[in-house]
Amino acid sequence: MKLKNPPVNSLSLEMLTELVINLEKLENDKAVRGLVLTSEYPGIFSAGLDLMEMCGRNPAHYAEYWKALQEFWLKLYQSSLVVVAAINGASPAGGCLMSLICDYRILADNPKYTIGLNETLLGIVAPFWFKDTMVNTIGHRASERALQLGLLFPPAEALQVGLVDQVVPEDKLQSTALSVMAQWLAIPDHARQLTKTMMRKPTVDHLVKQRDADIQNFVSFVSRDSIQKSLQMYLQKLRQKKS
Ligand SMILES: CCCCCCCCC/C=C/C(=O)SCCNC(=O)CCNC(=O)[C@H](O)C(C)(C)COP(=O)(O)OP(=O)(O)OC[C@H]1O[C@@H](n2cnc3c(N)ncnc32)[C@H](O)[C@@H]1OP(=O)(O)O
């Protein structure tokens, strides 16, 4: 599956809805056992959540957006397919989250392709289920440091901390993803799927139990004047970078 939402593959409401529909289609197709997730635009895997969905909108929109994000996370995190992320570009915040919910991550070796949950740099906080997903991957101490500092790791460091499983030259990314997929598909589906469910269930239950409260939390957090100001300033900084 190639992510294709120009210019930066941000996770807009429409993009999240499309992703969920396509995941459902693949899950229901008996001929499909695995999925490689990559970007149509080498250089940018995904810029993460679409900041325009979190700025200057009304509470009903924020709630709808957050619910769609939860839905996407729940679908992909619990997917019965083998999901390999072939990360061919920058992968901040929600882009990193999307990679973390896959079964295996391969990052192209380019110093510009950084990955991490950088929310604190925007003056916002990674929600508990982003944190849980990261802790499940790199452990508590490394997550605490990465989350507080909003670290974006270049490839060698991402590999060292365990945020990605492999770093390969850019021109080997897709072929490596396919050979990793072949290894994973050699395992009987039912045994692998039950194991995946067992490993992920506590994290899934944590969100499912608090889904509505989490939406309310997000809506009240993002509606605050101070948060709106931080997000506007961050967007301005992104725009100024160009001029
Ligand atoms: C208590 C619990 C409470 C819960 C509290 C709430 C928790 C929320 C959790 C949030 C999670 C997130 O994912 S927040 C999103 C975090 N994302 C980021 O920080 C990534 C920011 N973007 C970048 O760093 C860069 O754009 C990058 C992806 C590397 C690409 O760089 P480039 O130089 O190629 O491109 P740019 O020129 O920067 O960007 C091209 C255009 O895309 C826009 N753009 C870039 N990223 C964008 C984005 N995420 N959303 C919208 N628009 C974006 C830019 O403004 C430009 O717009 P024009 O100038 O108009 O063309």
CSV table of C-alpha atoms and ligand atoms in Angstrom, one decimal:
chain,number,residue,atom,x,y,z
A,1,MET,CA,0.0,0.0,0.0
A,2,LYS,CA,1.5,3.3,-1.1
A,3,LEU,CA,0.6,6.4,1.0
A,4,LYS,CA,-0.4,9.1,-1.4
A,5,ASN,CA,-1.7,12.4,0.1
A,6,PRO,CA,0.3,15.3,-1.3
A,7,PRO,CA,2.4,17.1,-0.4
A,8,VAL,CA,3.6,15.3,2.8
A,9,ASN,CA,1.2,12.3,3.4
A,10,SER,CA,-0.3,14.0,6.4
A,11,LEU,CA,-3.0,12.0,8.1
A,12,SER,CA,-6.1,14.0,7.3
A,13,LEU,CA,-9.6,12.9,8.2
A,14,GLU,CA,-10.1,11.8,4.5
A,15,MET,CA,-6.8,10.0,4.4
A,16,LEU,CA,-7.5,8.1,7.7
A,17,THR,CA,-11.0,7.1,6.4
A,18,GLU,CA,-9.5,5.8,3.1
A,19,LEU,CA,-6.8,3.9,5.0
A,20,VAL,CA,-9.4,2.1,7.2
A,21,ILE,CA,-11.6,1.2,4.2
A,22,ASN,CA,-8.6,-0.2,2.3
A,23,LEU,CA,-7.3,-2.1,5.3
A,24,GLU,CA,-10.8,-3.7,5.7
A,25,LYS,CA,-10.8,-4.7,2.0
A,26,LEU,CA,-7.4,-6.3,2.3
A,27,GLU,CA,-8.4,-8.1,5.6
A,28,ASN,CA,-11.4,-9.5,3.9
A,29,ASP,CA,-9.5,-10.7,0.8
A,30,LYS,CA,-8.6,-14.3,1.5
A,31,ALA,CA,-5.8,-14.1,-1.1
A,32,VAL,CA,-4.0,-11.4,0.9
A,33,ARG,CA,-1.7,-12.4,3.8
A,34,GLY,CA,0.7,-9.5,4.1
A,35,LEU,CA,1.0,-5.8,3.5
A,36,VAL,CA,4.0,-3.6,2.8
A,37,LEU,CA,3.3,0.0,3.8
A,38,THR,CA,5.4,2.6,2.0
A,39,SER,CA,5.1,6.1,0.6
A,40,GLU,CA,4.5,7.2,-3.0
A,41,TYR,CA,6.8,10.1,-2.3
A,42,PRO,CA,10.4,9.1,-1.5
A,43,GLY,CA,11.7,11.6,1.0
A,44,ILE,CA,8.5,11.7,3.1
A,45,PHE,CA,6.9,8.7,4.6
A,46,SER,CA,4.3,10.7,6.5
A,47,ALA,CA,4.3,14.1,8.2
A,48,GLY,CA,2.0,12.6,10.8
A,49,LEU,CA,-1.4,14.0,11.9
A,50,ASP,CA,-2.7,16.7,9.6
A,51,LEU,CA,-2.2,19.9,11.6
A,52,MET,CA,-4.9,21.6,9.7
A,53,GLU,CA,-7.4,19.2,11.2
A,54,MET,CA,-6.4,20.4,14.7
A,55,CYS,CA,-6.3,24.1,14.0
A,56,GLY,CA,-9.2,26.6,14.0
A,57,ARG,CA,-12.0,23.9,13.8
A,58,ASN,CA,-14.9,23.2,16.1
A,59,PRO,CA,-15.2,20.6,18.9
A,60,ALA,CA,-17.4,18.3,16.8
A,61,HIS,CA,-14.7,18.2,14.1
A,62,TYR,CA,-11.9,17.5,16.6
A,63,ALA,CA,-14.0,14.7,18.1
A,64,GLU,CA,-14.7,13.2,14.6
A,65,TYR,CA,-11.0,13.5,13.7
A,66,TRP,CA,-9.8,11.8,16.9
A,67,LYS,CA,-12.3,9.0,16.6
A,68,ALA,CA,-11.0,8.3,13.0
A,69,LEU,CA,-7.4,8.2,14.2
A,70,GLN,CA,-8.3,5.8,17.0
A,71,GLU,CA,-10.2,3.6,14.5
A,72,PHE,CA,-7.1,3.6,12.2
A,73,TRP,CA,-4.8,2.6,15.0
A,74,LEU,CA,-7.2,-0.1,16.2
A,75,LYS,CA,-7.5,-1.6,12.7
A,76,LEU,CA,-3.8,-1.6,11.9
A,77,TYR,CA,-2.6,-2.6,15.3
A,78,GLN,CA,-4.9,-5.6,15.3
A,79,SER,CA,-4.5,-6.5,11.6
A,80,SER,CA,-4.4,-10.2,11.0
A,81,LEU,CA,-2.0,-9.5,8.1
A,82,VAL,CA,1.8,-9.3,8.3
A,83,VAL,CA,2.4,-5.6,8.1
A,84,VAL,CA,5.9,-4.4,7.1
A,85,ALA,CA,6.8,-0.7,7.1
A,86,ALA,CA,9.2,0.3,4.3
A,87,ILE,CA,10.0,3.7,5.5
A,88,ASN,CA,11.3,5.7,2.6
A,89,GLY,CA,11.3,9.2,4.1
A,90,ALA,CA,10.8,11.4,7.2
A,91,SER,CA,8.5,9.9,9.7
A,92,PRO,CA,7.7,12.3,12.5
A,93,ALA,CA,4.9,12.0,15.1
A,94,GLY,CA,1.9,10.3,13.6
A,95,GLY,CA,4.2,9.0,10.8
A,96,CYS,CA,6.3,7.3,13.5
A,97,LEU,CA,3.1,5.9,15.2
A,98,MET,CA,2.0,4.4,11.9
A,99,SER,CA,5.3,2.6,11.6
A,100,LEU,CA,5.3,1.5,15.2
A,101,ILE,CA,2.0,-0.3,14.7
A,102,CYS,CA,3.4,-2.4,11.9
A,103,ASP,CA,5.0,-5.8,12.7
A,104,TYR,CA,8.5,-4.9,11.3
A,105,ARG,CA,10.2,-1.6,10.3
A,106,ILE,CA,12.8,-1.1,7.7
A,107,LEU,CA,14.2,2.4,7.3
A,108,ALA,CA,16.1,3.7,4.2
A,109,ASP,CA,19.6,4.9,5.1
A,110,ASN,CA,19.4,8.7,4.6
A,111,PRO,CA,20.3,11.2,7.4
A,112,LYS,CA,17.2,13.3,6.4
A,113,TYR,CA,14.9,10.4,7.2
A,114,THR,CA,14.3,10.9,10.8
A,115,ILE,CA,11.7,9.1,12.9
A,116,GLY,CA,10.3,9.7,16.3
A,117,LEU,CA,7.4,11.0,18.4
A,118,ASN,CA,8.3,14.7,18.4
A,119,GLU,CA,5.0,16.0,19.9
A,120,THR,CA,6.6,18.0,22.7
A,121,LEU,CA,8.5,20.1,20.2
A,122,LEU,CA,5.0,21.3,19.0
A,123,GLY,CA,4.0,22.1,22.6
A,124,ILE,CA,1.6,19.1,22.5
A,125,VAL,CA,1.6,15.7,24.3
A,126,ALA,CA,1.7,12.3,22.8
A,127,PRO,CA,-1.5,10.5,24.1
A,128,PHE,CA,-1.1,7.4,26.3
A,129,TRP,CA,-1.7,5.0,23.5
A,130,PHE,CA,1.0,6.6,21.3
A,131,LYS,CA,3.2,6.2,24.4
A,132,ASP,CA,2.1,2.6,25.0
A,133,THR,CA,2.9,1.7,21.3
A,134,MET,CA,6.4,3.2,21.7
A,135,VAL,CA,7.1,1.6,25.1
A,136,ASN,CA,6.1,-1.8,23.6
A,137,THR,CA,8.8,-1.3,20.9
A,138,ILE,CA,11.7,0.4,22.6
A,139,GLY,CA,11.0,0.0,26.4
A,140,HIS,CA,10.2,2.4,29.1
A,141,ARG,CA,13.4,4.3,29.7
A,142,ALA,CA,14.2,4.9,26.1
A,143,SER,CA,10.6,6.0,25.5
A,144,GLU,CA,10.6,8.4,28.4
A,145,ARG,CA,13.7,10.2,27.1
A,146,ALA,CA,12.5,10.1,23.5
A,147,LEU,CA,9.1,11.4,24.4
A,148,GLN,CA,10.1,14.2,26.8
A,149,LEU,CA,12.8,15.5,24.4
A,150,GLY,CA,10.6,14.9,21.3
A,151,LEU,CA,13.6,13.1,19.7
A,152,LEU,CA,13.6,12.6,15.9
A,153,PHE,CA,16.2,9.8,15.4
A,154,PRO,CA,18.4,9.5,12.3
A,155,PRO,CA,18.7,6.0,10.9
A,156,ALA,CA,21.7,4.7,12.8
A,157,GLU,CA,20.3,6.0,16.1
A,158,ALA,CA,16.8,4.7,15.3
A,159,LEU,CA,18.3,1.3,14.8
A,160,GLN,CA,20.3,1.4,18.0
A,161,VAL,CA,17.4,2.3,20.1
A,162,GLY,CA,15.2,-0.3,18.4
A,163,LEU,CA,12.7,2.1,16.8
A,164,VAL,CA,13.4,0.3,13.5
A,165,ASP,CA,14.5,-3.3,13.0
A,166,GLN,CA,16.7,-2.7,10.0
A,167,VAL,CA,18.4,0.1,8.1
A,168,VAL,CA,19.2,-0.5,4.5
A,169,PRO,CA,20.5,1.5,1.5
A,170,GLU,CA,17.6,3.3,-0.2
A,171,ASP,CA,17.7,1.2,-3.4
A,172,LYS,CA,17.4,-2.0,-1.3
A,173,LEU,CA,14.4,-0.9,0.7
A,174,GLN,CA,11.6,-2.5,-1.3
A,175,SER,CA,13.5,-5.8,-2.0
A,176,THR,CA,14.4,-6.1,1.7
A,177,ALA,CA,10.7,-5.5,2.6
A,178,LEU,CA,9.7,-8.4,0.3
A,179,SER,CA,12.3,-10.8,1.7
A,180,VAL,CA,11.3,-9.9,5.2
A,181,MET,CA,7.7,-10.5,4.2
A,182,ALA,CA,8.6,-13.9,2.8
A,183,GLN,CA,10.2,-14.9,6.2
A,184,TRP,CA,7.1,-13.8,8.1
A,185,LEU,CA,4.8,-15.6,5.7
A,186,ALA,CA,6.7,-18.8,6.2
A,187,ILE,CA,5.0,-19.0,9.7
A,188,PRO,CA,1.6,-20.6,9.8
A,189,ASP,CA,-1.0,-17.7,9.8
A,190,HIS,CA,-3.2,-18.9,12.7
A,191,ALA,CA,-0.2,-19.4,15.1
A,192,ARG,CA,1.3,-16.1,14.2
A,193,GLN,CA,-2.0,-14.2,14.4
A,194,LEU,CA,-2.9,-15.6,17.8
A,195,THR,CA,0.5,-14.7,19.1
A,196,LYS,CA,0.2,-11.2,17.7
A,197,THR,CA,-3.2,-10.8,19.4
A,198,MET,CA,-1.9,-12.1,22.7
A,199,MET,CA,1.0,-9.6,22.6
A,200,ARG,CA,-1.1,-6.6,21.7
A,201,LYS,CA,-4.3,-7.2,23.6
A,202,PRO,CA,-3.5,-5.4,26.8
A,203,THR,CA,-2.5,-2.3,24.8
A,204,VAL,CA,-5.7,-2.5,22.7
A,205,ASP,CA,-7.9,-3.0,25.8
A,206,HIS,CA,-6.3,0.1,27.4
A,207,LEU,CA,-7.5,2.3,24.6
A,208,VAL,CA,-10.8,0.5,24.0
A,209,LYS,CA,-11.7,1.0,27.7
A,210,GLN,CA,-10.9,4.7,27.5
A,211,ARG,CA,-12.0,5.6,24.0
A,212,ASP,CA,-14.6,8.2,24.8
A,213,ALA,CA,-12.7,9.7,27.6
A,214,ASP,CA,-9.7,10.0,25.3
A,215,ILE,CA,-11.8,11.8,22.7
A,216,GLN,CA,-13.0,14.2,25.3
A,217,ASN,CA,-9.5,14.8,26.5
A,218,PHE,CA,-8.2,15.5,23.0
A,219,VAL,CA,-11.1,17.9,22.3
A,220,SER,CA,-10.6,19.9,25.4
A,221,PHE,CA,-6.8,19.9,25.1
A,222,VAL,CA,-6.7,21.0,21.5
A,223,SER,CA,-9.5,23.6,22.0
A,224,ARG,CA,-7.3,25.5,24.5
A,225,ASP,CA,-6.1,28.9,23.3
A,226,SER,CA,-2.6,28.1,24.4
A,227,ILE,CA,-2.5,24.9,22.3
A,228,GLN,CA,-4.0,26.6,19.3
A,229,LYS,CA,-1.3,29.3,19.6
A,230,SER,CA,1.5,26.7,19.8
A,231,LEU,CA,0.1,24.8,16.7
A,232,GLN,CA,-0.3,28.1,14.7
A,233,MET,CA,3.3,29.1,15.6
A,234,TYR,CA,4.6,25.7,14.6
A,235,LEU,CA,2.8,25.8,11.2
A,236,GLN,CA,4.2,29.3,10.7
A,237,LYS,CA,7.7,28.0,11.4
A,238,LEU,CA,7.2,25.3,8.8
A,239,ARG,CA,6.1,27.9,6.2
A,240,GLN,CA,8.9,30.3,7.0
A,241,LYS,CA,11.5,27.5,6.6
A,242,LYS,CA,10.8,27.8,2.9
A,243,SER,CA,11.3,31.6,2.5
B,1,LIG,C1,-4.0,14.7,26.7
B,1,LIG,C2,-4.1,14.1,25.4
B,1,LIG,C3,-4.2,15.2,24.3
B,1,LIG,C4,-3.8,14.9,23.0
B,1,LIG,C5,-2.9,16.0,22.5
B,1,LIG,C6,-2.8,16.0,21.0
B,1,LIG,C7,-1.8,15.0,20.5
B,1,LIG,C8,-1.7,15.1,19.0
B,1,LIG,C9,-0.6,14.2,18.5
B,1,LIG,C10,0.0,14.7,17.3
B,1,LIG,C11,0.6,14.0,16.4
B,1,LIG,C12,1.1,14.5,15.2
B,1,LIG,O1,1.4,13.7,14.3
B,1,LIG,S1,1.3,16.2,15.0
B,1,LIG,C13,2.1,16.4,13.4
B,1,LIG,C14,3.6,16.4,13.7
B,1,LIG,N1,4.3,16.5,12.4
B,1,LIG,C15,5.4,17.2,12.3
B,1,LIG,O2,6.0,17.8,13.2
B,1,LIG,C16,5.9,17.2,10.8
B,1,LIG,C17,6.0,18.6,10.3
B,1,LIG,N2,6.5,18.6,9.0
B,1,LIG,C18,7.8,18.5,8.7
B,1,LIG,O3,8.7,18.3,9.5
B,1,LIG,C19,8.1,18.6,7.2
B,1,LIG,O4,7.0,19.2,6.5
B,1,LIG,C20,8.5,17.3,6.5
B,1,LIG,C21,7.4,16.2,6.7
B,1,LIG,C22,9.9,16.8,7.0
B,1,LIG,C23,8.6,17.6,5.0
B,1,LIG,O5,9.5,18.6,4.8
B,1,LIG,P1,9.5,19.4,3.4
B,1,LIG,O6,10.6,20.4,3.4
B,1,LIG,O7,9.6,18.4,2.3
B,1,LIG,O8,8.1,20.0,3.2
B,1,LIG,P2,7.5,21.4,3.9
B,1,LIG,O9,7.8,22.5,3.1
B,1,LIG,O10,7.9,21.4,5.4
B,1,LIG,O11,5.9,21.1,3.9
B,1,LIG,C24,5.1,21.1,2.8
B,1,LIG,C25,3.8,21.7,3.1
B,1,LIG,O12,3.1,20.7,4.0
B,1,LIG,C26,2.7,21.4,5.2
B,1,LIG,N3,2.8,20.4,6.3
B,1,LIG,C27,3.9,19.7,6.7
B,1,LIG,N4,3.6,18.9,7.7
B,1,LIG,C28,2.3,19.0,7.9
B,1,LIG,C29,1.4,18.4,8.8
B,1,LIG,N5,1.7,17.5,9.7
B,1,LIG,N6,0.1,18.8,8.7
B,1,LIG,C30,-0.3,19.7,7.8
B,1,LIG,N7,0.5,20.3,7.0
B,1,LIG,C31,1.8,20.0,7.0
B,1,LIG,C32,3.7,22.5,5.4
B,1,LIG,O13,3.2,23.5,6.2
B,1,LIG,C33,3.8,23.0,3.9
B,1,LIG,O14,2.7,23.7,3.6
B,1,LIG,P3,2.7,25.0,2.6
B,1,LIG,O15,3.8,25.9,3.2
B,1,LIG,O16,1.3,25.6,2.7
B,1,LIG,O17,3.0,24.4,1.3
